[in-house]
Backbone as CSV, one residue per row, in Angstrom:
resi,resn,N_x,N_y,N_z,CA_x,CA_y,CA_z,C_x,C_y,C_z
1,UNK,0.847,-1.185,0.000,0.000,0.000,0.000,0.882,1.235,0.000
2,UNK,0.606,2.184,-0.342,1.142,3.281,-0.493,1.183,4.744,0.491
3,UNK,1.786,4.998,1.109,1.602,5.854,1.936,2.403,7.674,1.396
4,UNK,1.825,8.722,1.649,2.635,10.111,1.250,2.376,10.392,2.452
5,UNK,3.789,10.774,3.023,4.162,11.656,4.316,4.393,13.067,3.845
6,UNK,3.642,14.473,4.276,3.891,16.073,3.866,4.295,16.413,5.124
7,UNK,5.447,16.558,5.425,5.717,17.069,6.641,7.619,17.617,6.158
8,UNK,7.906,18.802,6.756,9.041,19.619,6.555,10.156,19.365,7.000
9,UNK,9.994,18.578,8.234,11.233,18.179,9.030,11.819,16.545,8.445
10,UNK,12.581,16.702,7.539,13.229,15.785,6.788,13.421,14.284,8.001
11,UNK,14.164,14.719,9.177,14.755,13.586,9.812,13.325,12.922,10.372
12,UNK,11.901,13.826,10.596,11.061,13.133,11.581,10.118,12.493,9.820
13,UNK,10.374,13.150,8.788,9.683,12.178,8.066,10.322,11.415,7.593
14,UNK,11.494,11.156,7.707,12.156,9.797,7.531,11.787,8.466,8.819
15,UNK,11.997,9.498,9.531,11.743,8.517,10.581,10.188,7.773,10.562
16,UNK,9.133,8.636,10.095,7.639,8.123,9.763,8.088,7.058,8.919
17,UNK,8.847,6.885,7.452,8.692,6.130,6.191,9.412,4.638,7.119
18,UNK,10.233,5.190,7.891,11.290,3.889,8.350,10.338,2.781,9.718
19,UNK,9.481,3.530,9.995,8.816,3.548,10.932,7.618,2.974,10.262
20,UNK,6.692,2.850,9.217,5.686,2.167,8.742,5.989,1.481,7.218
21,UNK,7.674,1.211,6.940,7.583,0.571,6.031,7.044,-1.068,5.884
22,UNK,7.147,-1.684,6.743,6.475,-2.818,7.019,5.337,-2.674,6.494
23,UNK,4.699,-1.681,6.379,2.925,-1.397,5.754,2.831,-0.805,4.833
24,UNK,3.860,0.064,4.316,3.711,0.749,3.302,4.640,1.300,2.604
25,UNK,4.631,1.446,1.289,5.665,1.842,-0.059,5.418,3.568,0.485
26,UNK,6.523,4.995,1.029,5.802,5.888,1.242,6.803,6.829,0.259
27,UNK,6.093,7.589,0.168,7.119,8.510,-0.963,7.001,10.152,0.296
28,UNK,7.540,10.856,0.066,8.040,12.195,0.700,7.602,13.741,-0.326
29,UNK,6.651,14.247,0.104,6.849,15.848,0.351,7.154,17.108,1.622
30,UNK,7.993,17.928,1.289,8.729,18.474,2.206,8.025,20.314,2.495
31,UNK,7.047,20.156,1.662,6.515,21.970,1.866,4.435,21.132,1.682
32,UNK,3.888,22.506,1.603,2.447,22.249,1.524,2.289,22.055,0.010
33,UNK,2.551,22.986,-1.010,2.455,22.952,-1.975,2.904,21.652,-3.007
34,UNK,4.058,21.324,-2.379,4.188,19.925,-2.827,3.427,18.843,-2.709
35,UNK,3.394,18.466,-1.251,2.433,17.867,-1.289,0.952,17.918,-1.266
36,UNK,0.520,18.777,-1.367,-1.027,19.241,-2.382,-0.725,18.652,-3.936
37,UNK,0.137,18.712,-4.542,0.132,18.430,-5.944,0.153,17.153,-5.844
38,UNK,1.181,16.243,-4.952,1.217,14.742,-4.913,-0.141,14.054,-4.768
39,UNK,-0.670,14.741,-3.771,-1.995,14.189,-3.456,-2.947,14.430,-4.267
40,UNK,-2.790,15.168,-4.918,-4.240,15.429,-6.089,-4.120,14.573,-7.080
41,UNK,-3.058,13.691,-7.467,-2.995,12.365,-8.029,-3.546,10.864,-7.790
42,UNK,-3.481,11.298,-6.387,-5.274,9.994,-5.828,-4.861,9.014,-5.894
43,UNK,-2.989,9.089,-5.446,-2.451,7.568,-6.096,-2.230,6.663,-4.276
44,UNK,-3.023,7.649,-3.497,-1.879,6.932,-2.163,-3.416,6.430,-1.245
45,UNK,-2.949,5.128,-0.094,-3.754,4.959,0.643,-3.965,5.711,1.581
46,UNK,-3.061,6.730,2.213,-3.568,7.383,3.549,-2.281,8.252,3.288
47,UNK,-2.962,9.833,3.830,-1.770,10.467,3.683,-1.194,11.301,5.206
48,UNK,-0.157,11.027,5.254,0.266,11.746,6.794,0.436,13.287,7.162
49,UNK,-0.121,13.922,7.269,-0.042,15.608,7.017,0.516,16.423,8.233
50,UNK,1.513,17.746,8.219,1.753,18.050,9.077,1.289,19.326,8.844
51,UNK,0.866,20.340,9.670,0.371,21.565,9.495,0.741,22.506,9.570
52,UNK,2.313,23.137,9.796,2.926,23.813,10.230,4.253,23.711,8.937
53,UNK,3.780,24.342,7.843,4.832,24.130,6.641,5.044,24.900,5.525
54,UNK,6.193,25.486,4.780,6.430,26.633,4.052,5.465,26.163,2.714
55,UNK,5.187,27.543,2.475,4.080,28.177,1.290,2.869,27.424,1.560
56,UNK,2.311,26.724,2.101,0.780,26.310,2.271,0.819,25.352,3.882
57,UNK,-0.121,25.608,4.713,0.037,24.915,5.575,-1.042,23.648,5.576
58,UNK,-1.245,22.909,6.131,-1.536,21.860,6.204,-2.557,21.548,6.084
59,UNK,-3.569,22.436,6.694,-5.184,22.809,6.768,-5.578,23.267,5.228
60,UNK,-4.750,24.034,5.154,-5.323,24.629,3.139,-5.077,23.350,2.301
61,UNK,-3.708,22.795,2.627,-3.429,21.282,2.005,-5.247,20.156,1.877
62,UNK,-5.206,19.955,3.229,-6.512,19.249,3.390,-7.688,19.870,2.997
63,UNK,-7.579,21.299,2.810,-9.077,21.851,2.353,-9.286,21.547,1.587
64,UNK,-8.654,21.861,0.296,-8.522,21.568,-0.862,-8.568,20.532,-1.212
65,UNK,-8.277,19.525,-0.549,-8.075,18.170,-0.964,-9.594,17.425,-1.351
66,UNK,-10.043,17.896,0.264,-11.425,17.505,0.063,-12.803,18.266,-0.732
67,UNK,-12.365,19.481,-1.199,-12.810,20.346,-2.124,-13.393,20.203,-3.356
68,UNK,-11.870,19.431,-3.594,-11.446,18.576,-5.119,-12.489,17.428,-5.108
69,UNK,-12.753,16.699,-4.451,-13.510,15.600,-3.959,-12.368,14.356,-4.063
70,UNK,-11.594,14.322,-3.053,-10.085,13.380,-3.571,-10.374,12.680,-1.222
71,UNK,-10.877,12.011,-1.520,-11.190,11.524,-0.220,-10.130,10.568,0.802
72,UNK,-9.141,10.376,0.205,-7.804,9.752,0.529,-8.030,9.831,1.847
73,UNK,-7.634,9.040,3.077,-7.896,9.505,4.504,-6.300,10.089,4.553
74,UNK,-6.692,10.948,5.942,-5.631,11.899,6.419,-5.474,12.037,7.533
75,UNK,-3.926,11.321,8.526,-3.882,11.387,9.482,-2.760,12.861,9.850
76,UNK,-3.921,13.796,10.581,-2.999,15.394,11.323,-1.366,14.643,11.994
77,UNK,-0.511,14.743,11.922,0.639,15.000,12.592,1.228,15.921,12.905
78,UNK,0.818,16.638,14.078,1.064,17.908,14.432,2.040,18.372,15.881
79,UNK,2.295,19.262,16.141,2.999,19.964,17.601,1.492,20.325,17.780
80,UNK,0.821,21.085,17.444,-0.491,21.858,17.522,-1.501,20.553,18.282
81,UNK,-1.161,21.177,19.722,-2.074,20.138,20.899,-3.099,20.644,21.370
82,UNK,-3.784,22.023,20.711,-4.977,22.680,21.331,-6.628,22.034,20.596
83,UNK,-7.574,21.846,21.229,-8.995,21.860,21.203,-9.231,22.327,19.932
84,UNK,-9.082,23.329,19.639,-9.447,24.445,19.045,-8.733,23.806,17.497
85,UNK,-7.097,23.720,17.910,-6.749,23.139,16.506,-6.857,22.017,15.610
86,UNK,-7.432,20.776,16.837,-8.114,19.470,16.623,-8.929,19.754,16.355
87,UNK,-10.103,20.704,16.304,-11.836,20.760,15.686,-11.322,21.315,14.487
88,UNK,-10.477,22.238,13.943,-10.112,22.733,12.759,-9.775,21.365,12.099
89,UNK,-9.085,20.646,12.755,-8.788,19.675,11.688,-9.709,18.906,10.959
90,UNK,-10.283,18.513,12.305,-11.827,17.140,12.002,-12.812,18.199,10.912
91,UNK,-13.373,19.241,11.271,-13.858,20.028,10.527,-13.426,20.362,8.651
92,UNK,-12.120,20.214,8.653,-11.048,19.849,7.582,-11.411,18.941,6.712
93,UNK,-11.746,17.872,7.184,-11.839,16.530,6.612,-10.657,15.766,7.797
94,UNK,-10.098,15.883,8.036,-9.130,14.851,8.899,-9.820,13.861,9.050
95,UNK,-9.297,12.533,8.999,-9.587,11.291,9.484,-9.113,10.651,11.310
96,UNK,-7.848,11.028,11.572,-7.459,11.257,12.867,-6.642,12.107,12.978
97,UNK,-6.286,12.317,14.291,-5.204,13.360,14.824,-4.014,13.310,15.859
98,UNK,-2.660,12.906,15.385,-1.829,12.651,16.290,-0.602,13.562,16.734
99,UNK,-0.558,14.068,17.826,0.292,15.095,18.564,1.525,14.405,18.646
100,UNK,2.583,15.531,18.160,3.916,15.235,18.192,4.049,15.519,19.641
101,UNK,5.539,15.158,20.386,6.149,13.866,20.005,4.865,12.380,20.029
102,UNK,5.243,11.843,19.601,4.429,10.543,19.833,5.029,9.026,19.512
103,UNK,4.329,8.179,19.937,4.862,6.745,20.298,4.990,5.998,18.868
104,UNK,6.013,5.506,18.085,5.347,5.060,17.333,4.787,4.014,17.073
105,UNK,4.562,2.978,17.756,3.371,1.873,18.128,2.055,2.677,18.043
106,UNK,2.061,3.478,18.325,0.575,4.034,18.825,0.166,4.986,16.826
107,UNK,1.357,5.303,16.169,1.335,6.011,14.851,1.007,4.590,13.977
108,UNK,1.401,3.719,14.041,0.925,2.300,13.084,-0.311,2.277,14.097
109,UNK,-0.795,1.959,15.393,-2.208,1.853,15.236,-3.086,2.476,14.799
110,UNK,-2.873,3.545,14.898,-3.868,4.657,14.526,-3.530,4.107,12.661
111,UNK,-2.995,4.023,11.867,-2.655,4.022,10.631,-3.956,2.914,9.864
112,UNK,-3.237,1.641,11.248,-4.127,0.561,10.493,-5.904,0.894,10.886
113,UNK,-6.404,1.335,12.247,-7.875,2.082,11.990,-8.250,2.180,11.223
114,UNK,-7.540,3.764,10.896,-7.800,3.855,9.509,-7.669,3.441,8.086
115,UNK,-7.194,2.457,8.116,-7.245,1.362,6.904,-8.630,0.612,6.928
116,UNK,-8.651,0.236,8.634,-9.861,-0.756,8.109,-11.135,0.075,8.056
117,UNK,-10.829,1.329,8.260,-12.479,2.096,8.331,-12.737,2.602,6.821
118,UNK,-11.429,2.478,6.116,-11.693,2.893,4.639,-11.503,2.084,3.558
119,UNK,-10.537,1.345,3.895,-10.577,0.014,2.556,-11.102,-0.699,2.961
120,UNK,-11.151,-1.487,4.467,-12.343,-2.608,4.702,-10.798,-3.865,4.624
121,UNK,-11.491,-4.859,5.648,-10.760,-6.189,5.423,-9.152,-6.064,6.045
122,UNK,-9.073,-5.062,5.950,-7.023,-4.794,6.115,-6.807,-5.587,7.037
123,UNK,-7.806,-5.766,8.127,-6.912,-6.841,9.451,-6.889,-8.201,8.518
124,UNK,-7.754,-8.379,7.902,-7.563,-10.167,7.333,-6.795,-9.842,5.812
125,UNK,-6.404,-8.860,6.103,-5.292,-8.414,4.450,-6.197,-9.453,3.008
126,UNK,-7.294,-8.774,3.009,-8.325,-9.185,2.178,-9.319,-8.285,1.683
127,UNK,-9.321,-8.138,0.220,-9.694,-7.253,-0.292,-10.846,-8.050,-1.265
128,UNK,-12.272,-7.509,-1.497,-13.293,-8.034,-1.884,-14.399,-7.385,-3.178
129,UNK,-14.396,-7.836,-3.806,-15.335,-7.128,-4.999,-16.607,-8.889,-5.283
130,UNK,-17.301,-8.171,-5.501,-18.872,-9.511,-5.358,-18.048,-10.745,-4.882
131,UNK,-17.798,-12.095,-5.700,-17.523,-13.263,-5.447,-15.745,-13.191,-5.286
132,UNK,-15.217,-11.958,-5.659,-13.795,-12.707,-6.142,-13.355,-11.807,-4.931
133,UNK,-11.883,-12.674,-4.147,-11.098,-11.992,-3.076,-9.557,-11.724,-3.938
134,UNK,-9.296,-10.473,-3.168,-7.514,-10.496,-3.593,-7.239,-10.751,-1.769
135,UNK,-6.136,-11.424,-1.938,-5.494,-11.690,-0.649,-4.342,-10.717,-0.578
136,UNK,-3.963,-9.385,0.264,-2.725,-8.849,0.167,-1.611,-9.466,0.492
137,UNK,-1.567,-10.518,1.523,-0.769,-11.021,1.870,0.027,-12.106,0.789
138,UNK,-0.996,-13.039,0.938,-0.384,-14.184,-0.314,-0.464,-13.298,-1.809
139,UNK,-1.369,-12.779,-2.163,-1.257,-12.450,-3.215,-2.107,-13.166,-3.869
140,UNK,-3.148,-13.899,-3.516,-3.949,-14.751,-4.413,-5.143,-14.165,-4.811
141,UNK,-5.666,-14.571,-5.647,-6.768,-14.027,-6.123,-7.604,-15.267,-6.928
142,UNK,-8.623,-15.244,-6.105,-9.842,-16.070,-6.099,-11.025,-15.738,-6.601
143,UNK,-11.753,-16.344,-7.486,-12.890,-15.931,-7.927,-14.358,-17.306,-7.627
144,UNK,-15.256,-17.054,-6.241,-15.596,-18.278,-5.989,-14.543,-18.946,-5.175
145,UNK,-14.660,-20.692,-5.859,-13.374,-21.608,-5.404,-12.277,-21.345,-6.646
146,UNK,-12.513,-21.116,-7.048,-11.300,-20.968,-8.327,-10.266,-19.733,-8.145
147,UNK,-9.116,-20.678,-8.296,-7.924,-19.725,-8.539,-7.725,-18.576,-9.917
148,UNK,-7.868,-17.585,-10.096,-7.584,-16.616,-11.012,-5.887,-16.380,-10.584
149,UNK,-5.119,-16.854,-11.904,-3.390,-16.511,-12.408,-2.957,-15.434,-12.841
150,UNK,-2.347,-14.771,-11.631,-2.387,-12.902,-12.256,-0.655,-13.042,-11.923
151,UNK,-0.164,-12.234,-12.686,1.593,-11.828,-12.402,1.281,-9.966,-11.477
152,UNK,2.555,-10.022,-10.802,2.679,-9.231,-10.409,1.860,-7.165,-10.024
153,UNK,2.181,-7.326,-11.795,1.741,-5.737,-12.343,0.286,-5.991,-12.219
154,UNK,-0.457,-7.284,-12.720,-1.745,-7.377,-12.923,-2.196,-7.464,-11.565
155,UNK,-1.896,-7.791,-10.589,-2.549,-7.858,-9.455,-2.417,-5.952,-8.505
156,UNK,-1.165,-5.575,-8.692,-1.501,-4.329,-8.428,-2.629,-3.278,-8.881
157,UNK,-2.833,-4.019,-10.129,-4.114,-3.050,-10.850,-5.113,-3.584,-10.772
158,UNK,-4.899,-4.864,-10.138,-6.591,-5.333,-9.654,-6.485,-4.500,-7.893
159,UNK,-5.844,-4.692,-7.671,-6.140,-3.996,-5.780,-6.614,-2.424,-6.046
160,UNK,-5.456,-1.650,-7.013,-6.422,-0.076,-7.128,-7.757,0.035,-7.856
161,UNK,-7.851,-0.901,-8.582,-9.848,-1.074,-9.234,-10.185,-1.294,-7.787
162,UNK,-9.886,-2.438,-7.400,-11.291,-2.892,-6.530,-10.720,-1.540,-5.255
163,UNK,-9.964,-1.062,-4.481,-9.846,0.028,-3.714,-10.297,1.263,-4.534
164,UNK,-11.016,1.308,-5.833,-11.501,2.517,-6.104,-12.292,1.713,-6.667
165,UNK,-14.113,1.185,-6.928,-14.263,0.438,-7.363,-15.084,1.759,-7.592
166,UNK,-16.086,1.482,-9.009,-17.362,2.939,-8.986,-16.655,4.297,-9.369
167,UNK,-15.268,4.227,-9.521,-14.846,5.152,-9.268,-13.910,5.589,-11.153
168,UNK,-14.162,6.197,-11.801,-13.325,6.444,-13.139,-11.616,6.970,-12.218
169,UNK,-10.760,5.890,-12.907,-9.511,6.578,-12.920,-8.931,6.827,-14.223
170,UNK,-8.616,7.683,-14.297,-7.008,8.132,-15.385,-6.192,7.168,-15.698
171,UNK,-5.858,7.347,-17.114,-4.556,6.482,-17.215,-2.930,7.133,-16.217
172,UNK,-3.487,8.635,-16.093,-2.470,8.998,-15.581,-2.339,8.701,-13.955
173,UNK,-3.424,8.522,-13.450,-3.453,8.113,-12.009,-2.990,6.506,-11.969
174,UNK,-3.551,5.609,-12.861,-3.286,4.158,-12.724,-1.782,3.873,-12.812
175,UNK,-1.034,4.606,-13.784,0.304,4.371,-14.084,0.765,5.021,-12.893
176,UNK,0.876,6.248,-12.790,1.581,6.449,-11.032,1.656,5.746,-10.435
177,UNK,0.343,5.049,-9.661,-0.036,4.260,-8.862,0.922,2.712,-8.954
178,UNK,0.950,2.441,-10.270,1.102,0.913,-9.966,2.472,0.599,-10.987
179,UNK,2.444,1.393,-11.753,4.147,1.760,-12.159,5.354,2.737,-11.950
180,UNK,4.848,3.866,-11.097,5.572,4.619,-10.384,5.648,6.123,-11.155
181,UNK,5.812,6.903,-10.782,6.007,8.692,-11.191,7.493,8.352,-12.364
182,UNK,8.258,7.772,-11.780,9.573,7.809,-12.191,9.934,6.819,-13.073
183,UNK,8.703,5.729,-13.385,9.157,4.155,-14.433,9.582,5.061,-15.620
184,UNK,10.369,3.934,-16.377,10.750,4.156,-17.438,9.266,4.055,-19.064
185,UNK,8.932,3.015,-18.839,7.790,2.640,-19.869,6.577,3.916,-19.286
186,UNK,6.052,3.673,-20.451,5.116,4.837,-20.826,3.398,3.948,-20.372
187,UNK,2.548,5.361,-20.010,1.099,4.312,-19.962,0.468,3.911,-21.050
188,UNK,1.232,3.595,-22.039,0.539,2.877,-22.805,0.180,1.130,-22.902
189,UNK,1.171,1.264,-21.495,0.682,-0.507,-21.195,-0.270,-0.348,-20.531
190,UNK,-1.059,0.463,-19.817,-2.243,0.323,-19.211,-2.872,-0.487,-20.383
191,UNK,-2.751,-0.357,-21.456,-4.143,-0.479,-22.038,-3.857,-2.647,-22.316
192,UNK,-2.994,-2.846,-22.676,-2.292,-4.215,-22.319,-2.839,-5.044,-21.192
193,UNK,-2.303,-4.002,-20.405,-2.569,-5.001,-18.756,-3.938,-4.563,-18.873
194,UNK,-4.907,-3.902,-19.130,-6.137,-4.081,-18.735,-6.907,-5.041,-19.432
195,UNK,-6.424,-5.192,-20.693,-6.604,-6.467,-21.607,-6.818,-7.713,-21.319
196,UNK,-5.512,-7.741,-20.579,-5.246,-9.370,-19.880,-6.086,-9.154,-18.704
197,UNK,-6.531,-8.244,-17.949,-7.081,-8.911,-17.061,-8.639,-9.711,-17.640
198,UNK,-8.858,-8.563,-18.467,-10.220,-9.028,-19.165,-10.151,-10.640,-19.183
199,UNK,-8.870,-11.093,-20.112,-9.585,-12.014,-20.877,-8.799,-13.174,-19.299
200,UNK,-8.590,-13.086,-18.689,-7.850,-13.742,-17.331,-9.877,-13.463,-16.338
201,UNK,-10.267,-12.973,-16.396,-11.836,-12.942,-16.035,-12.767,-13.299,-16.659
202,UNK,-12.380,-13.401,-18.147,-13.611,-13.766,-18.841,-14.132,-15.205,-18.578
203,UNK,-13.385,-15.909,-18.084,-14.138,-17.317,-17.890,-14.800,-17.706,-16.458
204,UNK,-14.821,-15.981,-15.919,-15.619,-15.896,-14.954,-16.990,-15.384,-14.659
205,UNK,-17.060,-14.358,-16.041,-17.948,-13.593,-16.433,-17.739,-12.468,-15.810
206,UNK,-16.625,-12.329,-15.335,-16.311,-11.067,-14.407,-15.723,-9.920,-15.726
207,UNK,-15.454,-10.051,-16.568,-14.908,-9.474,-17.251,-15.609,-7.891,-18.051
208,UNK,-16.880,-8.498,-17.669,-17.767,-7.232,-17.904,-17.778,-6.006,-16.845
209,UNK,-17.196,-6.139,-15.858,-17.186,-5.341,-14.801,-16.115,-4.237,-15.201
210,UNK,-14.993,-4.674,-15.722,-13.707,-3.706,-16.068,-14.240,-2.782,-17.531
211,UNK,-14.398,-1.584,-17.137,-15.086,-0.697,-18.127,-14.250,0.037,-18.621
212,UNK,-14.386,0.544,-19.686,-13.312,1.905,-20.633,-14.319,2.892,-20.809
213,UNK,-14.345,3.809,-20.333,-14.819,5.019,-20.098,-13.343,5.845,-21.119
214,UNK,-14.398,5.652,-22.225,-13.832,6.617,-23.345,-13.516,7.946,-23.253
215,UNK,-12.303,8.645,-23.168,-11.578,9.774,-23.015,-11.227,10.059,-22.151
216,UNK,-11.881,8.994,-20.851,-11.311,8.993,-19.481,-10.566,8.276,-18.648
217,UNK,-10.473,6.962,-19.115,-9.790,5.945,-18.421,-10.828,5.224,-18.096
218,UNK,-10.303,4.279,-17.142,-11.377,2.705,-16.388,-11.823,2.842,-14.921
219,UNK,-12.472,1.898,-14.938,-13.169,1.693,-14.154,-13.691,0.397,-13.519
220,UNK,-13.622,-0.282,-12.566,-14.396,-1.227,-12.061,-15.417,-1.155,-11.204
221,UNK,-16.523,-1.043,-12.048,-18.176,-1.023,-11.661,-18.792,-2.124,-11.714
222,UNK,-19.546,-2.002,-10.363,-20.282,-3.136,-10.031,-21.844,-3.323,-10.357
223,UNK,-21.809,-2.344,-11.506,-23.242,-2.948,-12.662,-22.941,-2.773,-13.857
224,UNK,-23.176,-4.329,-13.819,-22.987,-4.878,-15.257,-23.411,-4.036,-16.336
225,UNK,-23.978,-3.190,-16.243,-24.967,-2.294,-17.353,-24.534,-1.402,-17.707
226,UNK,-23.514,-0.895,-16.492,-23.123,0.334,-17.253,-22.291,0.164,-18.872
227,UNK,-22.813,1.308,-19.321,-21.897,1.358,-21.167,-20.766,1.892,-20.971
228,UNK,-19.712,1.380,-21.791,-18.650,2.063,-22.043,-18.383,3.013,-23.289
């Protein structure tokens, strides 16, 4: 899963990435403005925000975020221990709120919460769309009793469908997401790997679910009806 830490103090957001890599791939912004742009890419599971940061602070970060309609959860990491600045947050959109210094046992619990209050399943590292499971852990993917044979790339782009399911993504959001800002190949394999998953579902009948939303990118919707 993917995590973006926005926080200014280089050594304490290293220390966050070193500190929840066990859970998560996390990439780094170091001002507000940066990470406002990272995040409006919709590529991350939960983003860690600090509020106290050059050219945009943390609160305008999150305003906006949720403005945009980009619902990513967002845990406050702040010095800012007042009443007053915790209702600004929740009011924000914040998902939780954790006061620096803090434990970090207590920064992975709070993390995984909020995993399971927004993707669902995370304690049984099981991810679900109608009949078929992805397992995060093993990596399997089941449709029914039947095993569905996915490689690597294909299973990452089945976890961001079904974690955005209903939802149109971009080719430019999918390739971030599951080939990186920085890969070398171009998104024109999206259109490849979405191929194979098709015909890797079609003998499930699942295959009608993965939609092309013409001029916009895909989608995995859970009625069959919709047109592409």
């Amino acid at each position: 899963m993917r995590l973006l830490v926005i926080e200014d103090d280089k050594h304490l957001s290293d220390t966050v990435c070193e500190t929840t890599r066990d859970l998560f791939e996390a990439e780094q912004a170091f001002d507000g403005e940066e990470g406002l742009y990272m995040a409006e890419q919709n590529i991350y599971d939960v983003i860690i925000l600090d509020i106290m940061m050059p050219y945009m602070d943390g609160y305008e970060v999150l305003g906006q975020l949720r403005q945009k309609g980009i619902s990513t959860p967002v845990l406050i990491l702040t010095a800012k221990d007042g009443i007053d600045d915790k209702i600004r947050g929740f009011k924000k959109g914040a998902d939780d709120y954790l006061v620096k210094p803090f434990h970090r046992e207590e920064l992975l619990l709070r993390l995984e919460a909020i995993l399971r209050r927004s993707v669902g399943g995370f304690k049984e590292n099981t991810l679900l769309f109608k009949d078929l499971k992805l397992n995060l852990k093993s990596r399997g993917v089941h449709i029914g009793e039947e095993t569905v044979l996915l490689n690597g790339k294909q299973i990452d782009l089945l976890e961001y469908l079904i974690n955005n399911k209903n939802m149109i993504l971009t080719k430019e959001q999918i390739f971030d997401r599951v080939w990186g800002m920085d890969s070398s190949t171009t998104n024109t394999v999206i259109e490849v790997y979405i191929s194979n998953l098709r015909k890797k579902f079609k003998a499930f009948g699942y295959d009608k679910y993965i939609k092309t939303i013409r001029g916009m990118g895909y989608m995995l919707s859970e009625n069959e009806d919709d047109h592409e």
